[in-house]
PDB file of C-alpha atoms in Angstrom:
ATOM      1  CA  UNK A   1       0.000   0.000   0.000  1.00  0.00           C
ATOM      2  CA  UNK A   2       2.992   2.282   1.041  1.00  0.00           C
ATOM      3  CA  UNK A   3       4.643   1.706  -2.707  1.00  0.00           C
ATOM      4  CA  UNK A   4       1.467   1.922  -4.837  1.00  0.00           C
ATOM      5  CA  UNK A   5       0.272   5.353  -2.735  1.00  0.00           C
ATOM      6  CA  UNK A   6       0.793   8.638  -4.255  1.00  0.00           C
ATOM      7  CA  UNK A   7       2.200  11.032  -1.365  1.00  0.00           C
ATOM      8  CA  UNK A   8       2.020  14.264  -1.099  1.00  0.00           C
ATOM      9  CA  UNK A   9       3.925  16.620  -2.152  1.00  0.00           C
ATOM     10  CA  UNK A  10       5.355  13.244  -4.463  1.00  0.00           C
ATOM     11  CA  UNK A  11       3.237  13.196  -7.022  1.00  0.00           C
ATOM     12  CA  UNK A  12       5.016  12.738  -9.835  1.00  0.00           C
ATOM     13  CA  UNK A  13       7.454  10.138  -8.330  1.00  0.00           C
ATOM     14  CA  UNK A  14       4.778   8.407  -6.812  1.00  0.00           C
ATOM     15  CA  UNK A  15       3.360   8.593 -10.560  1.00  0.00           C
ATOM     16  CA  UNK A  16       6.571   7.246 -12.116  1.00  0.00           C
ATOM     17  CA  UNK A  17       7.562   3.896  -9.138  1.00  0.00           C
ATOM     18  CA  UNK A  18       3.798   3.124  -9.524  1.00  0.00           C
ATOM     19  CA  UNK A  19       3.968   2.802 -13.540  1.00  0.00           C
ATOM     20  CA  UNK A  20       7.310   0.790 -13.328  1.00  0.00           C
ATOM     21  CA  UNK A  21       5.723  -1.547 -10.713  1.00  0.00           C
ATOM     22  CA  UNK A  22       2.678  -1.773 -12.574  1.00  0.00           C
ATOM     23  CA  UNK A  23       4.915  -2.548 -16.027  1.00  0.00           C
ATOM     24  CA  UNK A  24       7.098  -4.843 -14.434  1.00  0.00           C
ATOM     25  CA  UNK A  25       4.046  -6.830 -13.507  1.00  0.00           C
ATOM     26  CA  UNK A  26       3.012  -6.729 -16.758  1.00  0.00           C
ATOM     27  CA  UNK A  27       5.471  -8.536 -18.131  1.00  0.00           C
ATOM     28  CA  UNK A  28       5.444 -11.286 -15.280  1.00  0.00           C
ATOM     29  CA  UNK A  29       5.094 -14.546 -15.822  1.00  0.00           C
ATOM     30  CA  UNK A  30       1.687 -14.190 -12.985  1.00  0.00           C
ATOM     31  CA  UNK A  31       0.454 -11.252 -15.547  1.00  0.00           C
ATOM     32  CA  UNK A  32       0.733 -14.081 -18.367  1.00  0.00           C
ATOM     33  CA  UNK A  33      -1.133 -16.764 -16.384  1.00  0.00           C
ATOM     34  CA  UNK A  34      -3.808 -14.623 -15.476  1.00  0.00           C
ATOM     35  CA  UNK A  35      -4.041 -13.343 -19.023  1.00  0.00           C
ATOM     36  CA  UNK A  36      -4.654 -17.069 -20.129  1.00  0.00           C
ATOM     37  CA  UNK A  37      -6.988 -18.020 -17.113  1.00  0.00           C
ATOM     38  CA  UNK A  38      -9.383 -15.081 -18.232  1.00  0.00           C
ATOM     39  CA  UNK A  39      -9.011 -16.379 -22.099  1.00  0.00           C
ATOM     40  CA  UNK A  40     -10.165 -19.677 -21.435  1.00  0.00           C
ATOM     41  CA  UNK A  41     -13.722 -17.986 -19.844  1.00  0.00           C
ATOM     42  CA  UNK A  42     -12.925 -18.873 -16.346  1.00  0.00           C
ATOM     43  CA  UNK A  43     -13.757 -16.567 -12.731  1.00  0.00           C
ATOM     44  CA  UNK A  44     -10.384 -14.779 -12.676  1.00  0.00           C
ATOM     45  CA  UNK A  45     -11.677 -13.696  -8.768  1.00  0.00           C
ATOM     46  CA  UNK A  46     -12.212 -17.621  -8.368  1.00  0.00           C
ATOM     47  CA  UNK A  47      -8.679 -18.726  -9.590  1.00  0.00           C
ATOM     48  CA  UNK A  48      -6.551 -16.055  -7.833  1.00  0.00           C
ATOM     49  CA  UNK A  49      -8.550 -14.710  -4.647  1.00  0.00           C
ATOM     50  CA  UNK A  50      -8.394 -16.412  -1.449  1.00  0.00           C
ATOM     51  CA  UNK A  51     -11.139 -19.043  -0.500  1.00  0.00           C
ATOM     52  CA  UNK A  52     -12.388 -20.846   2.382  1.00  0.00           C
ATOM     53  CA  UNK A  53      -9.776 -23.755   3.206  1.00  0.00           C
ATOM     54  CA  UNK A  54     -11.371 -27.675   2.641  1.00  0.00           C
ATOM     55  CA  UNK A  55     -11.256 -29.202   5.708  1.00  0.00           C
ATOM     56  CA  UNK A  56     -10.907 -26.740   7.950  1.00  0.00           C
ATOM     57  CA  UNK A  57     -14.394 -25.535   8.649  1.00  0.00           C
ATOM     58  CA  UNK A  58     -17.534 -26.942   7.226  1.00  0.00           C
ATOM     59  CA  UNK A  59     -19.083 -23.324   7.569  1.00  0.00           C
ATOM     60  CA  UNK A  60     -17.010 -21.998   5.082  1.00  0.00           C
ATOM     61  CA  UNK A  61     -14.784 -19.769   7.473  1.00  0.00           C
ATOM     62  CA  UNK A  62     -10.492 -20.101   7.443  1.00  0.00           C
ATOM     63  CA  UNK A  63     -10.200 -21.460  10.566  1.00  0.00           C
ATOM     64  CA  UNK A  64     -11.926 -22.813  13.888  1.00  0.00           C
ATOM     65  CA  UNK A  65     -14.039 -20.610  16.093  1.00  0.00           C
ATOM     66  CA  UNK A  66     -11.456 -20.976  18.888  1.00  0.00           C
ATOM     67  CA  UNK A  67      -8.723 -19.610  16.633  1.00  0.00           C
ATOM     68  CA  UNK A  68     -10.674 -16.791  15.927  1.00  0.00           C
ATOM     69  CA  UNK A  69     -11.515 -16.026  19.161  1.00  0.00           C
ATOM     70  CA  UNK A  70      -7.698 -16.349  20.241  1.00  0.00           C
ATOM     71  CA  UNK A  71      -6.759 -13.970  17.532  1.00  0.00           C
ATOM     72  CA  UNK A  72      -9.412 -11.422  17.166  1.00  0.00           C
ATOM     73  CA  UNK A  73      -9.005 -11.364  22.035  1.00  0.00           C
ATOM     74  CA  UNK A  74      -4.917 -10.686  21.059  1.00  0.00           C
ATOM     75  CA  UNK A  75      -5.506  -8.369  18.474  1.00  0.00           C
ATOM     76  CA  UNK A  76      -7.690  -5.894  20.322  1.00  0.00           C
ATOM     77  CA  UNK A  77      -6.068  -6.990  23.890  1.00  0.00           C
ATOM     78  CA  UNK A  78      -2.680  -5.541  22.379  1.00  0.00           C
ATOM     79  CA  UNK A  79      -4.759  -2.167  20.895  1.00  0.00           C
ATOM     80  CA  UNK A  80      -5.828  -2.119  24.776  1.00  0.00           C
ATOM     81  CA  UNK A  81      -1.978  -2.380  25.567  1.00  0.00           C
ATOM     82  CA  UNK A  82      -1.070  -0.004  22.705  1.00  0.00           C
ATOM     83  CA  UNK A  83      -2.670   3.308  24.156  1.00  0.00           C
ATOM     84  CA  UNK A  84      -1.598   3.005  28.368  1.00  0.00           C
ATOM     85  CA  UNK A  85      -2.068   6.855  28.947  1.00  0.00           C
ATOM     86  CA  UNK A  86      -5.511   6.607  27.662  1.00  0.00           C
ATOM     87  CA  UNK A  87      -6.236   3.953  31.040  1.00  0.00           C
ATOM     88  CA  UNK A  88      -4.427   6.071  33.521  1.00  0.00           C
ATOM     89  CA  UNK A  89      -6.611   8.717  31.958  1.00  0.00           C
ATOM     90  CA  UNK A  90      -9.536   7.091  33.001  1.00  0.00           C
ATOM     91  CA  UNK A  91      -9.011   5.644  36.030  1.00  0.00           C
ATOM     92  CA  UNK A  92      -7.986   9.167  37.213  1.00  0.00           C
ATOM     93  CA  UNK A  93     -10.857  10.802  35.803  1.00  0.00           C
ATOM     94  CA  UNK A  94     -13.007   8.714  37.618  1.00  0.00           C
ATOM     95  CA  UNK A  95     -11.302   8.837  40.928  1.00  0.00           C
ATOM     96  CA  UNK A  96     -11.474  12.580  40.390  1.00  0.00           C
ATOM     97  CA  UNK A  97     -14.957  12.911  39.900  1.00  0.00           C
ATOM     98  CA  UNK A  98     -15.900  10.065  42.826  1.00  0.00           C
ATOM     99  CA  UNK A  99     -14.087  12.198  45.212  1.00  0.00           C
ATOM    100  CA  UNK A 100     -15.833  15.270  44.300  1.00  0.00           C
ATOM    101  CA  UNK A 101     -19.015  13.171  44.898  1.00  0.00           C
ATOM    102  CA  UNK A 102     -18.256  11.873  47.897  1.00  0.00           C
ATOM    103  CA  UNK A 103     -16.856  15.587  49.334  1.00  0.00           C
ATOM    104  CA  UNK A 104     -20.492  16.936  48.500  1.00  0.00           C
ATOM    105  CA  UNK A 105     -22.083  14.488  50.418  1.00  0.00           C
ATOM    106  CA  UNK A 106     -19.573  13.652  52.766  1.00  0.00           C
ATOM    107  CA  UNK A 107     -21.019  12.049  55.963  1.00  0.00           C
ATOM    108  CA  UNK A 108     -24.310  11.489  55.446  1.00  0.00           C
ATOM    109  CA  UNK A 109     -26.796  10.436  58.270  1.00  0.00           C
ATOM    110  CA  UNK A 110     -29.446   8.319  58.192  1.00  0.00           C
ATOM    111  CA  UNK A 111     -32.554  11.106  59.078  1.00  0.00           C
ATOM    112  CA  UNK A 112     -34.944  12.868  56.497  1.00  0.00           C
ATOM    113  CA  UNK A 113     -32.140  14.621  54.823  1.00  0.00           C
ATOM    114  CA  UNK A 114     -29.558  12.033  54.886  1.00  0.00           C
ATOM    115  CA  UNK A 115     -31.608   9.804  53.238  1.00  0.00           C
ATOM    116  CA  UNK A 116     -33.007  12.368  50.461  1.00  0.00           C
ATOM    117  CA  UNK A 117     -29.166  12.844  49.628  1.00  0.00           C
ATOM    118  CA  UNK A 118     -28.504   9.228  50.000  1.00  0.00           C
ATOM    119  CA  UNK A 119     -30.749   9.176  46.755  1.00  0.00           C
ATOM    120  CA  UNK A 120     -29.215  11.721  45.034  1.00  0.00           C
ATOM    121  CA  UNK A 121     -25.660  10.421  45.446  1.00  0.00           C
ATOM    122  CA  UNK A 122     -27.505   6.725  44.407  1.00  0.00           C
ATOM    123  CA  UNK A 123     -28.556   8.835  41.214  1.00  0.00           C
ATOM    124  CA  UNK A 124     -25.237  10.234  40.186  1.00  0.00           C
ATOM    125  CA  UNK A 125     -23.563   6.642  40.966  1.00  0.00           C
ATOM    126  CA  UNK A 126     -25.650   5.632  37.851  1.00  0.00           C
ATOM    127  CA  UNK A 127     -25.586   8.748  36.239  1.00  0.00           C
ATOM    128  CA  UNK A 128     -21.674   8.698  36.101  1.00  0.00           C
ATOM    129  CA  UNK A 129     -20.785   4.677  35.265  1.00  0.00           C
ATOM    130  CA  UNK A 130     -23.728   5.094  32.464  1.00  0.00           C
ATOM    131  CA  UNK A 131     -22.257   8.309  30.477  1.00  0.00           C
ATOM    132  CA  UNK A 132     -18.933   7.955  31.109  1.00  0.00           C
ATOM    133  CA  UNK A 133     -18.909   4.631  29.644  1.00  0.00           C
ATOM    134  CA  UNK A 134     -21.175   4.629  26.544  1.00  0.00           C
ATOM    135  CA  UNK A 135     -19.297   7.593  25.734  1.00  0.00           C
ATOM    136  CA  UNK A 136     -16.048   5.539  26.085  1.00  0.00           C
ATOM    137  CA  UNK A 137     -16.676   2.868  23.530  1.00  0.00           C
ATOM    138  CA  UNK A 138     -19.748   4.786  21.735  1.00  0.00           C
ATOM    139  CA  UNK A 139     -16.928   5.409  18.830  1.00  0.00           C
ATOM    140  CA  UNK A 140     -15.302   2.037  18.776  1.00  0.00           C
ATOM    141  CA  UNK A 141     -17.499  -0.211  16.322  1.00  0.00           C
ATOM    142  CA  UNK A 142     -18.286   3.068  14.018  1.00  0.00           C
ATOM    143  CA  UNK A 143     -14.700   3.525  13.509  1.00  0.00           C
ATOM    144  CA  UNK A 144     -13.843  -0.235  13.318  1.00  0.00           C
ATOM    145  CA  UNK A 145     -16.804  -0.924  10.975  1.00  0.00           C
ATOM    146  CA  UNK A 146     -14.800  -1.004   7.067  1.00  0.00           C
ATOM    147  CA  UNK A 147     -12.182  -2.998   8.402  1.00  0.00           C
ATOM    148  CA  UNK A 148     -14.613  -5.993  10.059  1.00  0.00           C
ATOM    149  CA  UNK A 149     -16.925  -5.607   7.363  1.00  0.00           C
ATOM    150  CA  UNK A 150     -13.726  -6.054   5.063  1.00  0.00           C
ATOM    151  CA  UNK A 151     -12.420  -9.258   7.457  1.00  0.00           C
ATOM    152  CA  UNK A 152     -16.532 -10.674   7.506  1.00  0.00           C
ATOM    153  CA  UNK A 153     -16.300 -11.050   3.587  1.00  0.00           C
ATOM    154  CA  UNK A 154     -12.695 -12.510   3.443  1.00  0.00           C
ATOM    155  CA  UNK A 155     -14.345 -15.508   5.875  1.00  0.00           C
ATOM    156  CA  UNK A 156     -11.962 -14.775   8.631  1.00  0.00           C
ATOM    157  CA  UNK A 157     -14.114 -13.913  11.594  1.00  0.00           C
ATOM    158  CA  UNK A 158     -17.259 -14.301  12.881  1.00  0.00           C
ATOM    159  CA  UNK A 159     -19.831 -11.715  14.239  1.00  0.00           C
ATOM    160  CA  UNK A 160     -19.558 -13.441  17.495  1.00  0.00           C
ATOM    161  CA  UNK A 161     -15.910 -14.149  17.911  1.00  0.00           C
ATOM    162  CA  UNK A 162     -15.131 -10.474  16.914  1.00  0.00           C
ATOM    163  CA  UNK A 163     -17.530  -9.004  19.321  1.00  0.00           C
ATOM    164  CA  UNK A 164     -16.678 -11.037  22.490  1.00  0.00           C
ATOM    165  CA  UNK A 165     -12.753 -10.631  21.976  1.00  0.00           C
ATOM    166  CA  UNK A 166     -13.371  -7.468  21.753  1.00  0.00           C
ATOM    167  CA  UNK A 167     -14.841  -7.180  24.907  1.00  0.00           C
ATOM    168  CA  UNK A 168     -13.350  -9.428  26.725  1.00  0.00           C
ATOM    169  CA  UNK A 169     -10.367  -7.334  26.072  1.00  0.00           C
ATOM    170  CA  UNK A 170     -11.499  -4.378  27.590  1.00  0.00           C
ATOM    171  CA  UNK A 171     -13.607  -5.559  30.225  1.00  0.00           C
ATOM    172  CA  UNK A 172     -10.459  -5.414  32.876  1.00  0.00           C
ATOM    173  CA  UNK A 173     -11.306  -1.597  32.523  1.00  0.00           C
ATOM    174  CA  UNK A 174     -14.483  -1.694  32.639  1.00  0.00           C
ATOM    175  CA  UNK A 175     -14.548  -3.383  35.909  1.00  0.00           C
ATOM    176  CA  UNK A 176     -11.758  -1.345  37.491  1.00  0.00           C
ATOM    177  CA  UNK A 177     -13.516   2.093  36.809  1.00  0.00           C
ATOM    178  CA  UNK A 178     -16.649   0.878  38.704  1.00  0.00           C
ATOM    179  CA  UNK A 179     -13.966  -0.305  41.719  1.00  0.00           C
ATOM    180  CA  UNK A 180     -12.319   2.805  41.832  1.00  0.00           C
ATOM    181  CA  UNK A 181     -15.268   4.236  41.776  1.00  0.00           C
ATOM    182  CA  UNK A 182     -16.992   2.821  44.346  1.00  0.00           C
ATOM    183  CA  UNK A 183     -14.272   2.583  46.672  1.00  0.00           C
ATOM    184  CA  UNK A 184     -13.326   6.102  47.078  1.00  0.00           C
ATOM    185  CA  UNK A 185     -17.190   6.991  47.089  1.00  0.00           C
ATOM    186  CA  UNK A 186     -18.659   4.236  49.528  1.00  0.00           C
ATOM    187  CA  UNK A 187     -16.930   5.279  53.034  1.00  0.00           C
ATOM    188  CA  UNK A 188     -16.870   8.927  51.670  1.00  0.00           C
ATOM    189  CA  UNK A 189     -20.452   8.989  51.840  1.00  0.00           C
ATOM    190  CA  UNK A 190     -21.101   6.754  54.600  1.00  0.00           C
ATOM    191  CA  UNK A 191     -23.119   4.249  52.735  1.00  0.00           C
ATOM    192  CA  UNK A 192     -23.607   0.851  55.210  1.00  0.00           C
ATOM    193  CA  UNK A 193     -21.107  -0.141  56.148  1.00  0.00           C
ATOM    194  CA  UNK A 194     -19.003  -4.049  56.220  1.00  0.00           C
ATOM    195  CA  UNK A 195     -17.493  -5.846  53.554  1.00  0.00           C
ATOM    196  CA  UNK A 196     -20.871  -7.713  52.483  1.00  0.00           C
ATOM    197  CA  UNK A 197     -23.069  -4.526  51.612  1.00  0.00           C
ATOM    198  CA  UNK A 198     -20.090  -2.544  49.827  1.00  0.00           C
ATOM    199  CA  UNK A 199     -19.214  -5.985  47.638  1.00  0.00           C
ATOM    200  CA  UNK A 200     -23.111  -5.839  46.846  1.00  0.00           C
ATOM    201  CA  UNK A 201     -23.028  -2.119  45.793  1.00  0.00           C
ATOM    202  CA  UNK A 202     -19.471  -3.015  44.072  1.00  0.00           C
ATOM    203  CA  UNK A 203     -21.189  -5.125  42.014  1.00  0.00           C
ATOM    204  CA  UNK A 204     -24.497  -3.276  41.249  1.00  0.00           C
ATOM    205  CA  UNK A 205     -22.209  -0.002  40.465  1.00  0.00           C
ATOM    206  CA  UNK A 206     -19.833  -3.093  38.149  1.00  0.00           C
ATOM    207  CA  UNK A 207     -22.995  -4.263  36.277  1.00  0.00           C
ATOM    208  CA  UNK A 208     -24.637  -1.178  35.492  1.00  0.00           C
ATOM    209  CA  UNK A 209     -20.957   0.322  33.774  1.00  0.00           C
ATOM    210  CA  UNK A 210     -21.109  -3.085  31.998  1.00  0.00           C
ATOM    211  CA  UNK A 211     -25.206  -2.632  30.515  1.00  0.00           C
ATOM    212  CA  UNK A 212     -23.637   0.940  29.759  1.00  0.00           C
ATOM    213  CA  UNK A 213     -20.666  -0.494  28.821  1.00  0.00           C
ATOM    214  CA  UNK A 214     -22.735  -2.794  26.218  1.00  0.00           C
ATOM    215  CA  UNK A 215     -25.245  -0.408  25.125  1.00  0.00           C
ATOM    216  CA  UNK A 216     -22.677   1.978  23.997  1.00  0.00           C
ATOM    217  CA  UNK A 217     -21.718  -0.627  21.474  1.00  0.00           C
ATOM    218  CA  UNK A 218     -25.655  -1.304  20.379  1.00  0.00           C
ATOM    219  CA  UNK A 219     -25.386   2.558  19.545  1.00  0.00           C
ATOM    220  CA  UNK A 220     -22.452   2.211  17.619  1.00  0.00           C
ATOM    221  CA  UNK A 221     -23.260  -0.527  15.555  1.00  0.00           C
ATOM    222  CA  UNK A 222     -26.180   0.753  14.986  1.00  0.00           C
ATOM    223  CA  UNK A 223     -24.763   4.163  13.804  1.00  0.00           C
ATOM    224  CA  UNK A 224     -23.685   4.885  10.498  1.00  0.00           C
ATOM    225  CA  UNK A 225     -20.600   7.343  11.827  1.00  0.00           C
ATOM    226  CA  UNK A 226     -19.255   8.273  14.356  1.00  0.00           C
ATOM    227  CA  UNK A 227     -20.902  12.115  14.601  1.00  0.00           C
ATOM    228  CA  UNK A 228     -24.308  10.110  14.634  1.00  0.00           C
ATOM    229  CA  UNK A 229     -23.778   7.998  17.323  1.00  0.00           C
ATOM    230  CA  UNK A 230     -22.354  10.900  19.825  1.00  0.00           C
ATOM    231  CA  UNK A 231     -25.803  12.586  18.586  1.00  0.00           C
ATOM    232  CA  UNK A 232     -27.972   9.450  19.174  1.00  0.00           C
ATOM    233  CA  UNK A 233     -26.303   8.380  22.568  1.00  0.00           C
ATOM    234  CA  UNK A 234     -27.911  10.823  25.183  1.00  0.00           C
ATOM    235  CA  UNK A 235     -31.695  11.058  23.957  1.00  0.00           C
ATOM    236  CA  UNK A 236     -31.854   7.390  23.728  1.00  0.00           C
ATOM    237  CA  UNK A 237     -29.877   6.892  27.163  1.00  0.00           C
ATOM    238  CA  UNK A 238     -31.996   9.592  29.473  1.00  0.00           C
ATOM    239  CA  UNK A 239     -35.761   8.177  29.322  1.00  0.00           C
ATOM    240  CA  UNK A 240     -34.002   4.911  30.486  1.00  0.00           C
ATOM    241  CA  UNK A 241     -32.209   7.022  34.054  1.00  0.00           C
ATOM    242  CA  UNK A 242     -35.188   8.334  34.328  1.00  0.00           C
TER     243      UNK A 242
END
């Protein structure tokens, strides 16, 4: 792709290594075959493109399910890998705005007012793990979509594989935001205390970023760019906090 793209500022270089390339295959002996394939009437596409492997998969794909699985969890576990700053971004955005929660209702007791803040607090536990992450992957699937769609029709992953590697990948984050979270917020506020109810909020607080988590990807799939799915996201997510 590097060779055969015109750069800028290149042109006419570009121009002149693309035409030698493209004469030089001319004259191949490859050039020649595929000359004589198309004579005799038959699918060029057929003879020369890939195609699905005999024996390997009776569904037509290249390889096992597994093996895509393995692949497609490496591949996007390494993209995870690839961008660190972007984690430690996160994870101190969200202890930031967890201890700015838990400062404004530091303390609470349990009378009339306590508990009326109590719910308020409740509100922006969901409020925060639902926004912060459907806005996190929102983009991730409308960016991704020509190169899966591009993989789909060259048989080499499923819908299924692709999707859980994916988010298997990144759930590690997606269940330490909701820890940090929790844990700076739960003793700030003075929610019950002992280790039982705060693993029971844990995981309410863990499961809610996850729903969020996943129906940040239903938006993005089901968004044609990436501009419509930031403009989709919070109209369909309010009625549902509400």
């Amino acid at each position: 792709v590097q060779m055969l793209a015109i750069a800028p500022n290149k042109e006419s270089e570009c121009r002149d290594t693309i035409k030698k390339i493209c004469d030089s295959f001319a004259t191949s002996p490859i050039a020649r075959e595929v000359a004589e394939v198309a004579a005799t009437g038959k699918n060029v596409e057929e003879h020369y493109f890939l195609q699905p492997m005999e024996g390997v998969s009776r569904t037509g794909y290249r390889s096992s399910w597994w093996t895509q699985f393995y692949y497609v969890l490496w591949r996007s576990w390494l993209t995870v890998l690839k961008d660190p700053m972007l984690v430690k971004v996160r994870l101190l955005q969200t202890a930031m705005v967890a201890t700015l929660i838990g400062a404004i209702y530091f303390g609470q007791q349990l009378d009339q007012d306590g508990v009326m803040n109590i719910n308020g607090a409740l509100f922006l536990f969901l409020t925060n793990m639902t926004f912060q992450n459907v806005f996190a992957v929102i983009n991730v699937f409308s960016a991704d979509v020509p190169v899966f769609l591009r993989e789909k029709r060259s048989r080499l992953f499923r819908v299924d594989t692709y999707f859980l590697g994916k988010t298997i990948a990144e759930m590690p984050l997606f269940i330490a935001v909701p820890f940090v979270f929790t844990s700076i917020t739960y003793p700030m506020i003075g929610l019950k205390s002992g280790y039982v109810h705060y693993l029971i909020a844990l995981s309410v607080v863990t499961l809610v970023a996850n729903v969020a988590t996943s129906f940040g990807y239903l938006i993005s799939c089901a968004s044609s760019s990436i501009s419509m799915a930031l403009s989709v996201g919070p109209p369909v997510i309010i009625p549902f906090l509400i």
